[in-house]
Coordinates of C-alpha atoms in Angstrom, one line a residue:
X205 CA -2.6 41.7 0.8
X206 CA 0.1 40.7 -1.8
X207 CA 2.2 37.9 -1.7
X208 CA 5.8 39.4 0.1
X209 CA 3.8 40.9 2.9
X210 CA 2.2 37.3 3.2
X211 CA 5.9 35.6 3.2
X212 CA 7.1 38.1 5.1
X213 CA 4.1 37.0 8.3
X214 CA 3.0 39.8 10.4
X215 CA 5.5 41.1 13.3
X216 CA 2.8 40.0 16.3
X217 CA 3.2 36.5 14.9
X218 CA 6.7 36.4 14.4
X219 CA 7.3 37.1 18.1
X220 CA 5.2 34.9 19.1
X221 CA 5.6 31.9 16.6
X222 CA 6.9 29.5 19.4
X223 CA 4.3 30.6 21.7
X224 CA 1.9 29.7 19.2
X225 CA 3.4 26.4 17.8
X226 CA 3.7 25.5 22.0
X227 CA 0.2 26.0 22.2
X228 CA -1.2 24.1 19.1
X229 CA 1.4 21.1 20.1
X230 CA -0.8 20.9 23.7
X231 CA -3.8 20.8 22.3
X232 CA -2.8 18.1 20.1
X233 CA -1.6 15.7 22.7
X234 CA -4.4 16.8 24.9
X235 CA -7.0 15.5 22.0
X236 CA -4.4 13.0 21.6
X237 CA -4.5 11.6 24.9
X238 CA -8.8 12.1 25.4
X239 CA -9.2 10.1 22.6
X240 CA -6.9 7.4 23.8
X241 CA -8.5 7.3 27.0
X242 CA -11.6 7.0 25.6
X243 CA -11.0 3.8 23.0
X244 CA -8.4 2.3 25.0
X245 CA -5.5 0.7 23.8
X246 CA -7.6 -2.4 22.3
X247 CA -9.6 -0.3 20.2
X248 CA -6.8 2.4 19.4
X249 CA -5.4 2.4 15.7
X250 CA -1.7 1.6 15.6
X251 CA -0.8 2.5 12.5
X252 CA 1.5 5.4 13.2
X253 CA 3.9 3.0 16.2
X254 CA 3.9 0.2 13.2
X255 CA 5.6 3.2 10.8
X256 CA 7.8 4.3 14.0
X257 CA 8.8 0.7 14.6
X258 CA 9.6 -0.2 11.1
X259 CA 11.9 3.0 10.4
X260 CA 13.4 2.4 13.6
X261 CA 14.3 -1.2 12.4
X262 CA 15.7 0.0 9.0
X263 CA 17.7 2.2 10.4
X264 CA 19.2 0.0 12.7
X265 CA 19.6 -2.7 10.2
X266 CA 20.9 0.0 7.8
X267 CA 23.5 1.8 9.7
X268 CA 24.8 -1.5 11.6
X269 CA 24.5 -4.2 9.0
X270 CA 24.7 -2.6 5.5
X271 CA 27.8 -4.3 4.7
X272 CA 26.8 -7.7 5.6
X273 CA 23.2 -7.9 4.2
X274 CA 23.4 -11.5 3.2
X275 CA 21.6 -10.3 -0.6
X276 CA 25.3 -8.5 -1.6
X277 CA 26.4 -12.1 -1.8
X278 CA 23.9 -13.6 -4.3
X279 CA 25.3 -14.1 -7.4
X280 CA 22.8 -11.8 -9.4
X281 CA 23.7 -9.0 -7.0
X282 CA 27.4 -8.6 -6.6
X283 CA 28.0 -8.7 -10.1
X284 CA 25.7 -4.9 -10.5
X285 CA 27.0 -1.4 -10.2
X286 CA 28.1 -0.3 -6.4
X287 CA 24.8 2.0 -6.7
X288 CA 22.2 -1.0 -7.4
X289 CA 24.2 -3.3 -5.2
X290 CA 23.3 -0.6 -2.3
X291 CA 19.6 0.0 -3.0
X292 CA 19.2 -3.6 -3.0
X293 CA 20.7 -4.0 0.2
X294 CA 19.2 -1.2 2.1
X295 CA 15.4 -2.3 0.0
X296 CA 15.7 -5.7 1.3
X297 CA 16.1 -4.8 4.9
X298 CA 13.0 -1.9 4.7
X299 CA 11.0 -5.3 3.7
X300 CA 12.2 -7.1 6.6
X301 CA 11.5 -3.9 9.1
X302 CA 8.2 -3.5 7.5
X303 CA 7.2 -7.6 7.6
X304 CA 8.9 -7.8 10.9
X305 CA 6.7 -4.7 12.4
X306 CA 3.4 -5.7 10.8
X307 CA 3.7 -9.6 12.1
X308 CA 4.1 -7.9 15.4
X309 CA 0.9 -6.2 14.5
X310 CA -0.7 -9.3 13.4
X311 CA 0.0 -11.0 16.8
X312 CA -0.8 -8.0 18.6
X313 CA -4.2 -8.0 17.2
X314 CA -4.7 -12.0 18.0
X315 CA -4.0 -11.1 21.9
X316 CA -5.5 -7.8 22.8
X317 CA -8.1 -8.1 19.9
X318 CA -10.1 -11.6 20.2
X319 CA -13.7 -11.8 18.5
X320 CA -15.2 -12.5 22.0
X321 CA -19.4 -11.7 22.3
X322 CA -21.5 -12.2 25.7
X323 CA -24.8 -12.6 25.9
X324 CA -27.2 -10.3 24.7
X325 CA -25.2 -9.6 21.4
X326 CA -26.6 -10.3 18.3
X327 CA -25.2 -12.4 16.7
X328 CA -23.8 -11.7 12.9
X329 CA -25.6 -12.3 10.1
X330 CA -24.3 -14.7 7.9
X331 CA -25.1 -13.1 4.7
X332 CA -23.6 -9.9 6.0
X333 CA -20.5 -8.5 4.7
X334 CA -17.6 -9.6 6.2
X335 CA -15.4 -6.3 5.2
X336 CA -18.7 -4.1 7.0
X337 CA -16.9 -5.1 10.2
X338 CA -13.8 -3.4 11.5
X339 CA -11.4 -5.4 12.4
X340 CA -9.8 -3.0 14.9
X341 CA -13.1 -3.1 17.3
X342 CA -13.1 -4.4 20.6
X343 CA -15.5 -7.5 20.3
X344 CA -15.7 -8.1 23.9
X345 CA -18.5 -6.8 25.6
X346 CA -21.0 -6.7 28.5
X347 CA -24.3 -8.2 28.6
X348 CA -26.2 -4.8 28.3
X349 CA -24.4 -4.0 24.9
X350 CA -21.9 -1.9 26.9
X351 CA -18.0 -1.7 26.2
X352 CA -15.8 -3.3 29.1
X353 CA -12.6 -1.2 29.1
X354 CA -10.9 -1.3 32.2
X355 CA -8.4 1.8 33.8
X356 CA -5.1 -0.1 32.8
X357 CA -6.5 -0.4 29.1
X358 CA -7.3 3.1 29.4
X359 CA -4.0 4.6 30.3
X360 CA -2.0 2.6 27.5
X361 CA -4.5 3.7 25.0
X362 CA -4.2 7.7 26.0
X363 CA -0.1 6.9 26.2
X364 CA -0.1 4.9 23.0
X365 CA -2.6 7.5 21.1
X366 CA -0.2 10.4 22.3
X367 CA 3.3 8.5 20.4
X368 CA 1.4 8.3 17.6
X369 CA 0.6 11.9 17.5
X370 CA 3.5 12.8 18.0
X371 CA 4.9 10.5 15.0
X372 CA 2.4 11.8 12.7
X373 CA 3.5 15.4 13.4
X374 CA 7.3 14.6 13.7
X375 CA 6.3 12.8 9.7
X376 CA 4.7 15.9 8.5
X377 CA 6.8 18.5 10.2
X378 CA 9.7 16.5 8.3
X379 CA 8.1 16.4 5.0
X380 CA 7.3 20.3 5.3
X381 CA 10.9 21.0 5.6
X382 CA 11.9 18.9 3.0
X383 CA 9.8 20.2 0.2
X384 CA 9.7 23.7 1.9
X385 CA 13.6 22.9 1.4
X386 CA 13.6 23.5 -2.4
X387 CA 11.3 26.3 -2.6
X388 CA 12.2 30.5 -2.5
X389 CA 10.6 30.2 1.4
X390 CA 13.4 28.9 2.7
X391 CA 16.1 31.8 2.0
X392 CA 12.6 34.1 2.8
X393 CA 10.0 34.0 5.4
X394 CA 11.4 30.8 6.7
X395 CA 15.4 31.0 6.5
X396 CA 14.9 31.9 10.4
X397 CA 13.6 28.5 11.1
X398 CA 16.3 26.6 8.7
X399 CA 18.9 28.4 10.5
X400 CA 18.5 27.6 14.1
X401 CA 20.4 26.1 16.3
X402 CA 18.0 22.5 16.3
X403 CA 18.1 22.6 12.3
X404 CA 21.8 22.7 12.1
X405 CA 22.0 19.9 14.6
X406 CA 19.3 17.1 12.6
X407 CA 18.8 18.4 8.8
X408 CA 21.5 16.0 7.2
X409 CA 19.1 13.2 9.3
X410 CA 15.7 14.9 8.1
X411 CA 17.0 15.3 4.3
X412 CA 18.7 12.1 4.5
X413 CA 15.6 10.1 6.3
X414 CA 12.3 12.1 5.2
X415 CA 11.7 10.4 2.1
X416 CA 12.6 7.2 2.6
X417 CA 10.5 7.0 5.7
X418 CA 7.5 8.2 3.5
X419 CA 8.2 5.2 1.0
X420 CA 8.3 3.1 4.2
X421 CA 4.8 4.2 5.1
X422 CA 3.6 4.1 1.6
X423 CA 4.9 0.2 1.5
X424 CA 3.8 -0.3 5.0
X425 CA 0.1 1.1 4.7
X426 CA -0.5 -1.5 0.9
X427 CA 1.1 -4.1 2.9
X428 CA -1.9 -4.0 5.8
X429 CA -4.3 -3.0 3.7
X430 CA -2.9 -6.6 2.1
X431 CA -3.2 -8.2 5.5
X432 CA -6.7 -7.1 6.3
X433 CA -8.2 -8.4 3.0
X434 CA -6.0 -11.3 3.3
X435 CA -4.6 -13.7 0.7
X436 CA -7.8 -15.1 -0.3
X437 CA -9.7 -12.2 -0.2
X438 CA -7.5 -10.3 -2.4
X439 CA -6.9 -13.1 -5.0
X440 CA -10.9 -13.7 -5.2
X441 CA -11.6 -9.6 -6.1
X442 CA -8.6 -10.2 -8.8
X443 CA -10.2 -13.6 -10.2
X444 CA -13.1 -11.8 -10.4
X445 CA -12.4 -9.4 -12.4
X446 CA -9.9 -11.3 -14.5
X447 CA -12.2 -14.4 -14.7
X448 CA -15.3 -12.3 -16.2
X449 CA -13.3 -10.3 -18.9
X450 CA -11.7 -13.4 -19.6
X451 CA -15.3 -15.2 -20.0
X452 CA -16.5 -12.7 -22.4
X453 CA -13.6 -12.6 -24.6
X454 CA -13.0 -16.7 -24.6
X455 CA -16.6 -17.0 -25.0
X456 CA -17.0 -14.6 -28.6
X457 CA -14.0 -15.8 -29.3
X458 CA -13.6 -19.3 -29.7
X459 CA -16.7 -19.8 -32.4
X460 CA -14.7 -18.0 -35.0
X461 CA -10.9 -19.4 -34.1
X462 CA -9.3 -22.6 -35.8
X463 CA -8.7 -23.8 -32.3
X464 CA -12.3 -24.8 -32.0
X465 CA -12.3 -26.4 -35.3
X466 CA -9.0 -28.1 -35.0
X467 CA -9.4 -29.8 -31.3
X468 CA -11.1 -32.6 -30.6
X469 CA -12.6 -32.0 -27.4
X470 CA -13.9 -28.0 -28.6
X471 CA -15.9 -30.0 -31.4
X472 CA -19.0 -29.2 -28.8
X473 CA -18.6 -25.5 -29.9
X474 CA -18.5 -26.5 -33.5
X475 CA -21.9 -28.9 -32.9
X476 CA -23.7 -25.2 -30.8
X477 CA -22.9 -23.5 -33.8
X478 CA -24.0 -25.5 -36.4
X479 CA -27.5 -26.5 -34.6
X480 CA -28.5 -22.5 -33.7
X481 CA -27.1 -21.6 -37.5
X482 CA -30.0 -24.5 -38.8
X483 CA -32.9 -22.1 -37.2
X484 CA -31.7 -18.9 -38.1
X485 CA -31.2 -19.9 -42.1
X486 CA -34.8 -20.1 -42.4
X487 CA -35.1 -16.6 -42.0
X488 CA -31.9 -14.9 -43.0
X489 CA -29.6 -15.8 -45.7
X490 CA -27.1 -18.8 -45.5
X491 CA -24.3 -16.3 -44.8
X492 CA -25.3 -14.0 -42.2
X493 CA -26.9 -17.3 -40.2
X494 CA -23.2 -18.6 -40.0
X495 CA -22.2 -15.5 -38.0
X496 CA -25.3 -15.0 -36.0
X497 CA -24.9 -18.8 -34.8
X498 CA -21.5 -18.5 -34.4
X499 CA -22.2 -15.1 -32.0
X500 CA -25.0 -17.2 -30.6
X501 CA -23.0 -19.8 -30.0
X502 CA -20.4 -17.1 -27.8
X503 CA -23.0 -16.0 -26.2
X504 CA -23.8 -19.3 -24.6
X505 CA -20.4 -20.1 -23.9
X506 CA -20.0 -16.5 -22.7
X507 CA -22.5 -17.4 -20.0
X508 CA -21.7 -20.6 -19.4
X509 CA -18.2 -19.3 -18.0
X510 CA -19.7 -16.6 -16.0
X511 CA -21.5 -19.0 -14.4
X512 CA -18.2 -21.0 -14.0
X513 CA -16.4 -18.0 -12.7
X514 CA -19.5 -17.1 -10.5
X515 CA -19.4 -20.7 -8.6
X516 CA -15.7 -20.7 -8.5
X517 CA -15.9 -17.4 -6.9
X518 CA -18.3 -18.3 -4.4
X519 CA -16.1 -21.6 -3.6
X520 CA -13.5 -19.1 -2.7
X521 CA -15.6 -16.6 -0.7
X522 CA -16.5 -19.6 1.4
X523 CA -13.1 -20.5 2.0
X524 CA -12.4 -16.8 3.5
X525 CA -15.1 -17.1 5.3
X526 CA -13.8 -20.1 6.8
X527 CA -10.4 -18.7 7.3
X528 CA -11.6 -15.5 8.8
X529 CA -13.5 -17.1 11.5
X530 CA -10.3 -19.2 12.4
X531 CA -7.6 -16.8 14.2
X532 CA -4.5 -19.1 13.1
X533 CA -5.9 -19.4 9.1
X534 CA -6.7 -15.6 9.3
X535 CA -3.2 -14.2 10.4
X536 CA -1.8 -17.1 7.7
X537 CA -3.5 -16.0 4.9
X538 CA -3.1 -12.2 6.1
X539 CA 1.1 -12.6 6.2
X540 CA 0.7 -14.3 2.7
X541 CA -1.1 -11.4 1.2
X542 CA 1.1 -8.9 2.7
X543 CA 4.0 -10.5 1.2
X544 CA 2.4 -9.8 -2.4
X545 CA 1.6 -6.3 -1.2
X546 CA 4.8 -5.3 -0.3
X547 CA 6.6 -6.5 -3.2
X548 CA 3.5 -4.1 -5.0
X549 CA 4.5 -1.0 -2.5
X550 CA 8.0 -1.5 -4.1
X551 CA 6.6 -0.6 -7.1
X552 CA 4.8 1.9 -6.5
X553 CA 7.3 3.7 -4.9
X554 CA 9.8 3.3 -7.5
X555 CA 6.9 4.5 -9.9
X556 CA 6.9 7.8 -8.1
X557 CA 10.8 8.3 -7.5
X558 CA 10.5 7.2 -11.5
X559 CA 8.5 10.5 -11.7
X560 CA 11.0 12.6 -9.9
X561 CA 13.7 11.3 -11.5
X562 CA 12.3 12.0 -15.0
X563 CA 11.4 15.3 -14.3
X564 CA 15.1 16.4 -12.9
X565 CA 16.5 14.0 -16.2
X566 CA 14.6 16.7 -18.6
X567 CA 15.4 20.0 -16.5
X568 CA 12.0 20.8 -15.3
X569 CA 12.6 20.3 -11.9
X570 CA 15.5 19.6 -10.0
X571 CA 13.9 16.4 -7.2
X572 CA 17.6 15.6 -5.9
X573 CA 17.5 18.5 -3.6
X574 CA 14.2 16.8 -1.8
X575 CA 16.9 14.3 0.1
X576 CA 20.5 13.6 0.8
X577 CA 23.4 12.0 -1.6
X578 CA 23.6 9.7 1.3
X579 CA 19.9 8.3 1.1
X580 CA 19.5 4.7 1.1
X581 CA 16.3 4.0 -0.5
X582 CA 15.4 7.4 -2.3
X583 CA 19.4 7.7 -3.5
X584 CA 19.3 4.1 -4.1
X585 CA 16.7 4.3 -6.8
X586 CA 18.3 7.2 -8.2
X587 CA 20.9 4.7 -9.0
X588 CA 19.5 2.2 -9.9
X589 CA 17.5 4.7 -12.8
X590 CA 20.7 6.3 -13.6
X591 CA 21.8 2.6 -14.6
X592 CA 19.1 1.4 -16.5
X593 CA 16.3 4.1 -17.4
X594 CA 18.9 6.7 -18.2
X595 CA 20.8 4.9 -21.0
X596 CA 17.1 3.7 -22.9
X597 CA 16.6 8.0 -22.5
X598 CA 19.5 8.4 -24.5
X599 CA 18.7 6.1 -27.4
X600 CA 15.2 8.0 -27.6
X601 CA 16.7 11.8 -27.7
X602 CA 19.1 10.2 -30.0
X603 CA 15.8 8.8 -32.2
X604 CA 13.5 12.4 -31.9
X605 CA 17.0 14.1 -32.7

């Protein structure tokens, strides 16, 4: 079969496309609300309302309060171009909707989530890892090791599990059209479907939303994942990793630098070096002893700081234990660590609109038909590229040419 007569779909499944797509949709919400019923809204994921609550905000904030986003009247912001001045405001009220709709989540989870265990339950091991355990499970149970999950708990969780369903479709239906948008499809197989009645009516809000409600999800999702390893947790893995490649440098390092020779209280290093270089000269030659004990000398420091790291690492690992056994301390330190996160979901979606942007600046392909002039975040960043980025693109074709 070549590729047109693929396009082009066989005439059986044209006519009956919408009987099809009617029958896929059931089954969906029919798994959808089985699986629901069968966790219960305690133990159902609600990751897709948080998105649907958080775009829901922005665009409230956005349409309603643009103009009188408190940020347009800081100093460092109304002095920048009309275009920056926008993204700014329209990025500073996703971060609210997205804060806003995972503290909800947060206290959510602290009500209809409590670490509760009857007897009969074994009891967790203290040296077992903390992130083994979901934090989404129903601890409450029976004394035969049996979940209690009454009717009530059951029909929210089959009526919750259908919304978000039926989010997660709407999300990916929308994304479809979008990039399906800006392919040879859409005046093909598919101009049908871009020309109906429903497409004419809500594609200036799909091509105008779509994108920016991806970023919202991509910023959303780092900022969880931020609240489930929580402040602590996160900073420990990053001290971690930091602290040892730190230790090994520092340690190698400071035998050989002036530093160690010019500062009183680094004499010790000077001392280590000097009293390891005294047994390796009476084998080796004056001048190769002096480096050895100097690398001999690193190496003890070397692990002398990993041991330092190691304690200071355990310090803080007991700390999150102690703050994830406390509900108050737990949802504290998770809001602190999703503020980091989401100032690092910022980023990483203005690394990928970066992309785009780049590859429509150089003519390979043109991203600005994946969303609407009228965009808040996705246009915004457009703007805020054109400002900056653009101009330092100049000065380099004008350096290769």
């Amino acid at each position: 079969m070549n590729m047109y007569s693929f396009l082009a779909m066989p005439d059986w499944l044209t006519g009956n496309a919408k009987t099809i797509a009617i029958a896929a949709l059931a089954v969906v919400a029919l798994v959808a609300i089985i699986v629901g019923a069968v966790k219960g809204f305690t133990r159902l994921n609600w990751g897709a309302l948080v998105w649907g609550g958080a775009c829901a905000l922005f665009c409230l904030l956005e349409l309603k309060f643009h103009d009188k986003n408190p940020i347009l009247k800081m100093g460092a912001i109304s002095g920048l171009n009309e275009g920056v001045r926008d993204f700014a405001a329209a990025c500073s009220y996703a971060l609210v909707s997205i804060f806003a709709a995972l503290v909800l989540y947060g206290l959510l989870t602290l009500i209809f989530r409590p670490r509760k265990q009857k007897a009969g339950i074994r009891k967790i091991d203290e040296d077992e890892e903390e992130e083994d355990i979901d934090e989404d499970e129903e601890y409450e149970r029976t004394e035969n090791g049996g979940r209690s999950i009454c009717l009530f708990n059951r029909i929210c969780g089959a009526v919750v599990s259908l919304a978000n369903a039926a989010l997660v479709l709407v999300g990916i239906a929308c994304l479809a059209l979008v990039i399906v948008n800006v392919t040879p499809l859409r005046t093909g197989a598919l101009q049908s479907v871009y020309e109906s009645s429903f497409m004419e009516k809500g594609w200036s809000y799909i091509q105008k939303y779509t994108l920016d409600f991806v970023f919202i999800a991509i910023i959303a999702a780092i900022g969880y994942g931020g609240f489930r390893s929580g402040f602590i947790g996160g900073f420990r893995s990053v001290f971690l990793v930091v602290g040892y490649i730190a230790a090994i440098v520092v340690g190698f390092w400071l035998p050989f630098s002036k530093i160690a020779a010019e500062k009183e209280w680094l004499s010790f290093v000077g001392q280590l070096s000097g009293f390891l270089e005294k047994f390796i000269v009476k084998a080796l030659p004056g001048s190769v002893a002096a480096v050895l004990g100097k690398i001999g000398c690193g190496l003890v420091l070397c692990v002398g700081l990993c041991v330092i790291v190691a304690l200071l690492g355990l310090i803080l690992r007991l700390i999150e234990r102690g703050v994830r056994h406390t509900g108050v301390l737990r949802f504290v330190d998770g809001v602190l660590s999703t503020v980091v996160m989401l100032v690092l979901g910022v980023l990483v979606c203005a690394l990928i609109v970066a992309i785009l942007y780049i590859l429509e600046y150089f003519g390979i392909f043109e991203s600005s038909k994946l969303f609407d002039s009228a965009s808040p975040l996705t246009k915004g960043l457009y703007s805020v590229f054109d400002e900056y980025l653009a101009p330092l693109f100049e000065k380099i074709k004008g350096k290769v040419n």
